[in-house]
Coordinates of N, CA and C in Angstrom, one line a residue:
M27 N 177.1 102.4 121.0 CA 177.4 101.1 120.6 C 178.6 100.6 121.4
R28 N 178.5 99.3 121.8 CA 179.6 98.8 122.6 C 180.4 97.8 121.8
F29 N 181.7 97.8 122.1 CA 182.6 96.9 121.4 C 183.7 96.5 122.5
N30 N 184.2 95.3 122.4 CA 185.3 95.0 123.2 C 186.5 95.0 122.4
E31 N 187.7 95.1 123.1 CA 188.9 95.3 122.4 C 189.3 94.1 121.5
K32 N 189.0 92.9 121.9 CA 189.3 91.7 121.1 C 188.5 91.7 119.8
E33 N 187.3 92.1 119.9 CA 186.4 92.1 118.7 C 187.0 93.2 117.7
L34 N 187.4 94.3 118.2 CA 187.9 95.4 117.3 C 189.2 95.0 116.7
I35 N 190.1 94.3 117.5 CA 191.4 93.9 116.9 C 191.1 92.8 115.9
S36 N 190.2 91.9 116.1 CA 189.9 90.9 115.1 C 189.4 91.5 113.8
L37 N 188.5 92.5 114.0 CA 187.9 93.1 112.8 C 189.0 93.9 112.0
S38 N 189.9 94.5 112.7 CA 191.0 95.3 112.1 C 191.9 94.4 111.2
R39 N 191.9 93.1 111.5 CA 192.7 92.2 110.7 C 192.0 91.6 109.5
Q40 N 190.7 91.9 109.3 CA 190.0 91.4 108.2 C 190.4 92.1 106.9
P41 N 190.1 91.5 105.8 CA 190.5 92.2 104.5 C 189.8 93.6 104.5
S42 N 190.6 94.6 104.0 CA 190.0 95.9 104.0 C 189.6 96.3 102.6
E43 N 188.6 97.3 102.6 CA 188.2 97.8 101.3 C 189.2 98.7 100.7
M44 N 189.9 99.4 101.6 CA 191.0 100.3 101.3 C 192.0 100.3 102.4
A45 N 193.3 100.5 102.1 CA 194.3 100.7 103.1 C 195.5 101.5 102.5
A46 N 196.0 102.4 103.2 CA 197.2 103.2 102.8 C 197.8 103.9 103.9
E47 N 199.0 104.3 103.8 CA 199.6 105.2 104.7 C 199.2 106.6 104.4
L48 N 198.6 107.3 105.3 CA 198.1 108.7 105.1 C 198.7 109.5 106.2
G49 N 198.7 110.8 106.0 CA 199.0 111.8 107.1 C 197.7 111.9 107.9
M50 N 197.7 111.9 109.2 CA 196.5 111.9 110.0 C 196.7 112.9 111.2
R51 N 195.8 113.8 111.4 CA 195.8 114.7 112.6 C 194.5 114.4 113.3
G52 N 194.7 114.1 114.6 CA 193.5 113.9 115.5 C 192.8 115.2 115.8
P53 N 191.7 115.0 116.6 CA 190.8 116.2 116.8 C 191.2 117.1 118.0
K54 N 192.3 116.7 118.7 CA 192.7 117.5 119.9 C 193.5 118.7 119.4
K55 N 193.3 119.8 120.2 CA 194.0 121.0 119.9 C 195.5 120.8 120.1
G56 N 196.3 121.2 119.1 CA 197.7 120.9 119.2 C 198.2 119.6 118.6
D57 N 197.2 118.8 118.1 CA 197.6 117.5 117.4 C 198.4 117.9 116.1
V58 N 199.3 117.1 115.8 CA 200.1 117.3 114.6 C 199.8 116.2 113.6
V59 N 200.1 116.4 112.3 CA 199.9 115.4 111.3 C 201.0 114.3 111.5
K60 N 200.6 113.0 111.6 CA 201.5 111.9 111.7 C 201.2 110.9 110.6
R61 N 202.1 110.2 110.1 CA 201.9 109.1 109.2 C 201.3 107.9 109.9
R62 N 200.1 107.5 109.4 CA 199.4 106.3 110.0 C 199.0 105.4 108.8
L63 N 199.0 104.1 109.1 CA 198.4 103.1 108.2 C 196.9 103.2 108.5
V64 N 196.1 103.5 107.5 CA 194.7 103.7 107.7 C 194.0 102.6 106.9
K65 N 193.1 101.8 107.5 CA 192.4 100.7 106.9 C 190.9 100.9 107.0
L66 N 190.2 100.8 105.9 CA 188.7 100.9 105.9 C 188.2 99.4 105.9
V67 N 187.6 99.0 107.0 CA 187.0 97.6 107.1 C 185.5 97.8 107.4
V68 N 184.7 97.4 106.5 CA 183.2 97.5 106.6 C 182.9 99.0 106.9
N69 N 182.4 99.4 108.1 CA 182.2 100.8 108.4 C 183.0 101.3 109.5
F70 N 184.2 100.7 109.7 CA 185.2 101.2 110.6 C 186.5 101.7 109.9
L71 N 187.0 102.8 110.3 CA 188.3 103.3 109.8 C 189.3 103.1 111.0
F72 N 190.2 102.1 110.8 CA 191.2 101.8 111.8 C 192.5 102.6 111.4
Y73 N 193.2 103.0 112.4 CA 194.5 103.6 112.2 C 195.6 103.0 113.1
F74 N 196.7 102.8 112.5 CA 197.8 102.1 113.1 C 199.1 102.9 113.0
R75 N 200.0 102.7 113.9 CA 201.4 103.2 113.7 C 201.9 102.3 112.6
P76 N 202.7 102.9 111.7 CA 203.1 102.1 110.5 C 203.9 100.8 110.8
D77 N 204.5 100.7 111.9 CA 205.3 99.5 112.3 C 204.6 98.6 113.3
E78 N 203.3 98.8 113.5 CA 202.6 98.0 114.5 C 201.4 97.2 113.9
E79 N 201.1 96.1 114.5 CA 200.0 95.3 114.0 C 198.6 95.5 114.6
E80 N 198.6 96.1 115.8 CA 197.3 96.4 116.4 C 197.0 97.9 116.2
P81 N 195.7 98.2 116.0 CA 195.3 99.6 115.8 C 195.5 100.4 117.0
I82 N 195.8 101.6 116.9 CA 195.8 102.6 118.0 C 194.5 103.3 118.2
G83 N 193.6 103.1 117.2 CA 192.3 103.7 117.2 C 191.4 103.3 116.1
A84 N 190.1 103.6 116.3 CA 189.1 103.2 115.2 C 188.0 104.3 115.3
L85 N 187.6 104.6 114.1 CA 186.4 105.5 113.9 C 185.3 104.7 113.3
L86 N 184.1 104.7 114.0 CA 182.9 104.1 113.5 C 182.3 105.1 112.6
L87 N 182.1 104.8 111.4 CA 181.6 105.7 110.4 C 180.1 105.8 110.4
E88 N 179.6 106.3 111.5 CA 178.1 106.4 111.7 C 177.9 107.9 112.2
E89 N 176.8 108.5 111.6 CA 176.5 109.9 111.9 C 177.7 110.8 111.9
C90 N 178.4 110.7 110.7 CA 179.6 111.5 110.5 C 179.5 112.2 109.1
R91 N 180.3 113.2 109.0 CA 180.4 114.0 107.7 C 181.8 113.9 107.2
V92 N 181.9 113.5 105.9 CA 183.2 113.4 105.3 C 183.3 114.6 104.3
E93 N 184.3 115.4 104.4 CA 184.4 116.6 103.6 C 185.8 116.8 103.0
R94 N 185.8 117.4 101.8 CA 187.0 117.7 101.2 C 187.7 118.9 101.9
E95 N 189.0 118.8 102.0 CA 189.7 119.9 102.6 C 190.7 120.5 101.6
A96 N 191.4 121.6 101.9 CA 192.4 122.2 101.0 C 193.5 121.2 100.7
G97 N 194.0 121.3 99.5 CA 195.1 120.4 99.1 C 194.5 119.0 98.8
Q98 N 195.3 118.0 99.1 CA 195.0 116.6 98.9 C 194.5 116.0 100.3
A99 N 193.5 116.6 100.9 CA 193.1 116.2 102.2 C 191.6 116.1 102.3
F100 N 191.1 115.3 103.3 CA 189.7 115.2 103.6 C 189.6 115.1 105.2
S101 N 188.4 115.4 105.6 CA 188.2 115.4 107.1 C 186.9 114.6 107.4
I102 N 186.9 114.1 108.6 CA 185.7 113.4 109.2 C 185.4 114.1 110.5
T103 N 184.1 114.5 110.6 CA 183.6 115.0 111.8 C 182.3 114.3 112.1
F104 N 182.1 114.1 113.4 CA 180.9 113.4 113.9 C 179.8 114.4 114.3
L105 N 178.6 114.1 114.0 CA 177.5 115.1 114.2 C 177.3 115.4 115.6
D106 N 177.6 114.5 116.6 CA 177.4 114.8 118.0 C 178.7 115.6 118.6
E107 N 179.7 115.7 117.8 CA 180.9 116.4 118.2 C 181.5 117.2 117.1
A108 N 180.8 118.1 116.5 CA 181.1 118.8 115.3 C 182.4 119.6 115.4
E109 N 182.8 119.9 116.7 CA 184.0 120.7 116.8 C 185.3 119.8 116.7
K110 N 185.1 118.5 116.8 CA 186.3 117.6 116.7 C 186.4 117.1 115.2
K111 N 187.5 117.4 114.6 CA 187.7 117.0 113.2 C 189.0 116.2 113.1
Y112 N 188.8 115.1 112.4 CA 190.0 114.2 112.1 C 190.4 114.6 110.6
L113 N 191.6 114.9 110.4 CA 192.1 115.3 109.1 C 193.0 114.2 108.5
F114 N 192.8 113.9 107.3 CA 193.6 112.9 106.6 C 194.2 113.5 105.3
E115 N 195.6 113.4 105.2 CA 196.3 113.9 104.0 C 196.7 112.8 103.1
C116 N 196.3 112.9 101.9 CA 196.6 111.8 100.9 C 197.9 112.2 100.1
D117 N 198.4 111.2 99.3 CA 199.6 111.5 98.5 C 199.2 112.0 97.1
S118 N 198.0 111.9 96.7 CA 197.6 112.4 95.4 C 196.1 112.8 95.4
E119 N 195.8 113.6 94.4 CA 194.4 114.0 94.2 C 193.5 112.8 94.0
E120 N 193.9 111.9 93.2 CA 193.2 110.7 92.9 C 192.9 109.8 94.2
Q121 N 194.0 109.7 95.0 CA 193.8 108.9 96.2 C 192.8 109.6 97.2
C122 N 192.9 110.9 97.2 CA 192.0 111.6 98.1 C 190.5 111.4 97.7
V123 N 190.2 111.5 96.4 CA 188.9 111.3 95.9 C 188.4 109.8 96.2
E124 N 189.3 108.9 96.0 CA 189.0 107.5 96.3 C 188.6 107.3 97.8
W125 N 189.4 107.9 98.7 CA 189.2 107.7 100.1 C 187.8 108.4 100.5
I126 N 187.6 109.6 100.0 CA 186.3 110.3 100.3 C 185.2 109.4 99.8
D127 N 185.2 109.0 98.6 CA 184.1 108.1 98.0 C 183.9 106.9 98.9
S128 N 185.0 106.2 99.1 CA 184.8 104.9 99.9 C 184.4 105.1 101.3
T129 N 184.9 106.2 101.9 CA 184.5 106.4 103.3 C 183.0 106.8 103.4
I130 N 182.5 107.6 102.5 CA 181.1 108.0 102.5 C 180.2 106.7 102.2
K131 N 180.6 105.9 101.3 CA 179.9 104.7 101.0 C 179.9 103.6 102.1
A132 N 180.9 103.7 103.0 CA 181.0 102.7 104.1 C 180.1 103.1 105.2
S133 N 179.5 104.3 105.2 CA 178.7 104.7 106.4 C 177.4 104.0 106.4
Y134 N 176.9 103.8 107.6 CA 175.6 103.2 107.8 C 174.5 104.0 107.1
E135 N 174.6 105.3 107.2 CA 173.5 106.1 106.6 C 173.5 105.9 105.1
F136 N 174.6 105.8 104.5 CA 174.7 105.6 103.0 C 174.0 104.3 102.7
M137 N 174.4 103.2 103.4 CA 173.8 101.9 103.1 C 172.3 101.9 103.4
R138 N 171.9 102.6 104.4 CA 170.5 102.6 104.8 C 169.7 103.4 103.7
K139 N 170.2 104.5 103.2 CA 169.6 105.3 102.2 C 169.4 104.4 100.9
N140 N 170.5 103.7 100.5 CA 170.4 102.9 99.4 C 169.4 101.8 99.5
L141 N 169.4 101.1 100.7 CA 168.4 100.1 100.9 C 167.0 100.6 100.7
I142 N 166.7 101.8 101.3 CA 165.4 102.4 101.2 C 165.1 102.8 99.8
F143 N 166.0 103.3 99.1 CA 165.8 103.7 97.7 C 165.4 102.5 96.9
Y144 N 166.2 101.4 96.9 CA 166.0 100.2 96.1 C 164.7 99.5 96.6
R145 N 164.4 99.5 97.9 CA 163.2 98.9 98.4 C 162.0 99.6 97.8
T146 N 162.0 101.0 97.8 CA 161.0 101.8 97.2 C 160.8 101.5 95.7
E147 N 161.9 101.4 95.0 CA 161.9 101.2 93.5 C 161.3 99.8 93.2
I148 N 161.8 98.8 94.0 CA 161.2 97.4 93.8 C 159.8 97.4 94.1
H149 N 159.3 98.0 95.1 CA 157.9 98.1 95.5 C 157.1 98.8 94.4
R150 N 157.7 99.9 93.9 CA 157.0 100.6 92.8 C 156.8 99.7 91.5
L151 N 157.9 99.0 91.2 CA 157.8 98.2 90.0 C 157.1 96.9 90.1
T152 N 157.1 96.3 91.3 CA 156.5 94.9 91.5 C 155.2 94.9 92.3
G153 N 155.1 96.0 93.1 CA 153.9 96.0 94.0 C 154.2 95.2 95.3
K154 N 155.4 94.7 95.5 CA 155.7 93.9 96.6 C 156.9 94.5 97.4
D155 N 156.8 94.3 98.7 CA 157.9 94.8 99.6 C 159.0 93.7 99.7
P156 N 160.2 94.0 99.2 CA 161.2 93.0 99.2 C 161.7 92.6 100.6
L157 N 161.4 93.4 101.6 CA 161.9 93.1 102.9 C 160.9 92.2 103.7
E158 N 159.7 92.1 103.1 CA 158.6 91.3 103.8 C 159.0 89.9 104.0
Q159 N 159.6 89.3 103.0 CA 160.0 87.9 103.1 C 161.0 87.6 104.3
Y160 N 161.7 88.6 104.8 CA 162.6 88.5 105.9 C 162.0 88.9 107.2
G161 N 160.7 89.3 107.2 CA 160.1 89.7 108.4 C 160.6 91.0 109.1
I162 N 161.2 91.8 108.3 CA 161.7 93.1 108.8 C 161.1 94.3 108.2
S163 N 160.1 94.2 107.4 CA 159.6 95.3 106.6 C 159.0 96.4 107.5
D164 N 158.6 96.1 108.7 CA 158.0 97.2 109.6 C 159.0 97.8 110.5
E165 N 160.3 97.3 110.5 CA 161.3 97.9 111.4 C 161.5 99.4 111.1
T166 N 161.6 100.2 112.1 CA 161.8 101.6 112.0 C 163.0 102.0 111.2
R167 N 164.1 101.3 111.3 CA 165.3 101.7 110.6 C 165.2 101.6 109.1
F168 N 164.2 100.8 108.6 CA 164.0 100.7 107.2 C 162.9 101.5 106.6
Q169 N 162.4 102.5 107.4 CA 161.3 103.3 106.9 C 161.8 104.6 106.3
V170 N 161.1 105.2 105.4 CA 161.4 106.4 104.7 C 161.1 107.6 105.5
G171 N 162.0 108.6 105.6 CA 161.7 109.9 106.2 C 161.5 109.8 107.7
S172 N 161.2 111.0 108.3 CA 161.1 111.1 109.7 C 159.7 110.7 110.2
G173 N 158.7 110.6 109.3 CA 157.4 110.2 109.7 C 157.3 108.7 110.0
L174 N 158.3 108.0 109.5 CA 158.4 106.6 109.7 C 157.2 105.8 109.4
Q175 N 156.6 106.1 108.2 CA 155.4 105.5 107.8 C 155.7 104.1 107.2
P176 N 155.0 103.1 107.6 CA 155.2 101.8 106.9 C 154.8 101.8 105.5
M177 N 155.4 101.0 104.7 CA 155.0 100.9 103.2 C 153.6 100.4 103.1
P178 N 152.8 100.8 102.1 CA 151.4 100.4 102.0 C 151.4 98.9 101.8
A179 N 150.4 98.2 102.3 CA 150.3 96.8 102.1 C 150.0 96.4 100.7
D180 N 150.3 95.2 100.3 CA 150.1 94.8 98.9 C 148.6 94.5 98.8
T181 N 147.9 95.2 98.0 CA 146.4 95.1 97.9 C 146.0 94.4 96.6
S182 N 147.0 94.0 95.8 CA 146.7 93.4 94.5 C 146.0 92.1 94.6
S183 N 146.2 91.4 95.7 CA 145.5 90.1 95.9 C 144.2 90.1 96.5
M184 N 143.7 91.3 96.8 CA 142.4 91.5 97.5 C 141.3 91.5 96.5

């Protein structure tokens, strides 16, 4: 996915779902924990030096795993780079649980799974595909499972 710097900076200034100063350690060997302002905006996790307005980095929460770590910490690893782990240290147990929950729910995969679940439930209850009215019901990204089978057509009017 491509982004330009201006778009990312603009997105980082949007209202966030969550924001806090957390301890953060990057994925490089020898990285140390540093205090960073961390902001969750849509499905991006931006991190800033506490005294600066522009982010020093951003993590796109796509194809990633969020896991609980020892103490009041959690980590994010990306499936294509499993050896690289970003570690975040929270100030309390409650804050850690909130960040883990919000970060998981912000991922594209979570939103996609929810859309497929509710689409299937609506279809089961009504016999109609709720995405059909938008002309996107056959798109691969909205299909269930790896077989990518389209949903059965509505045969109730036949």
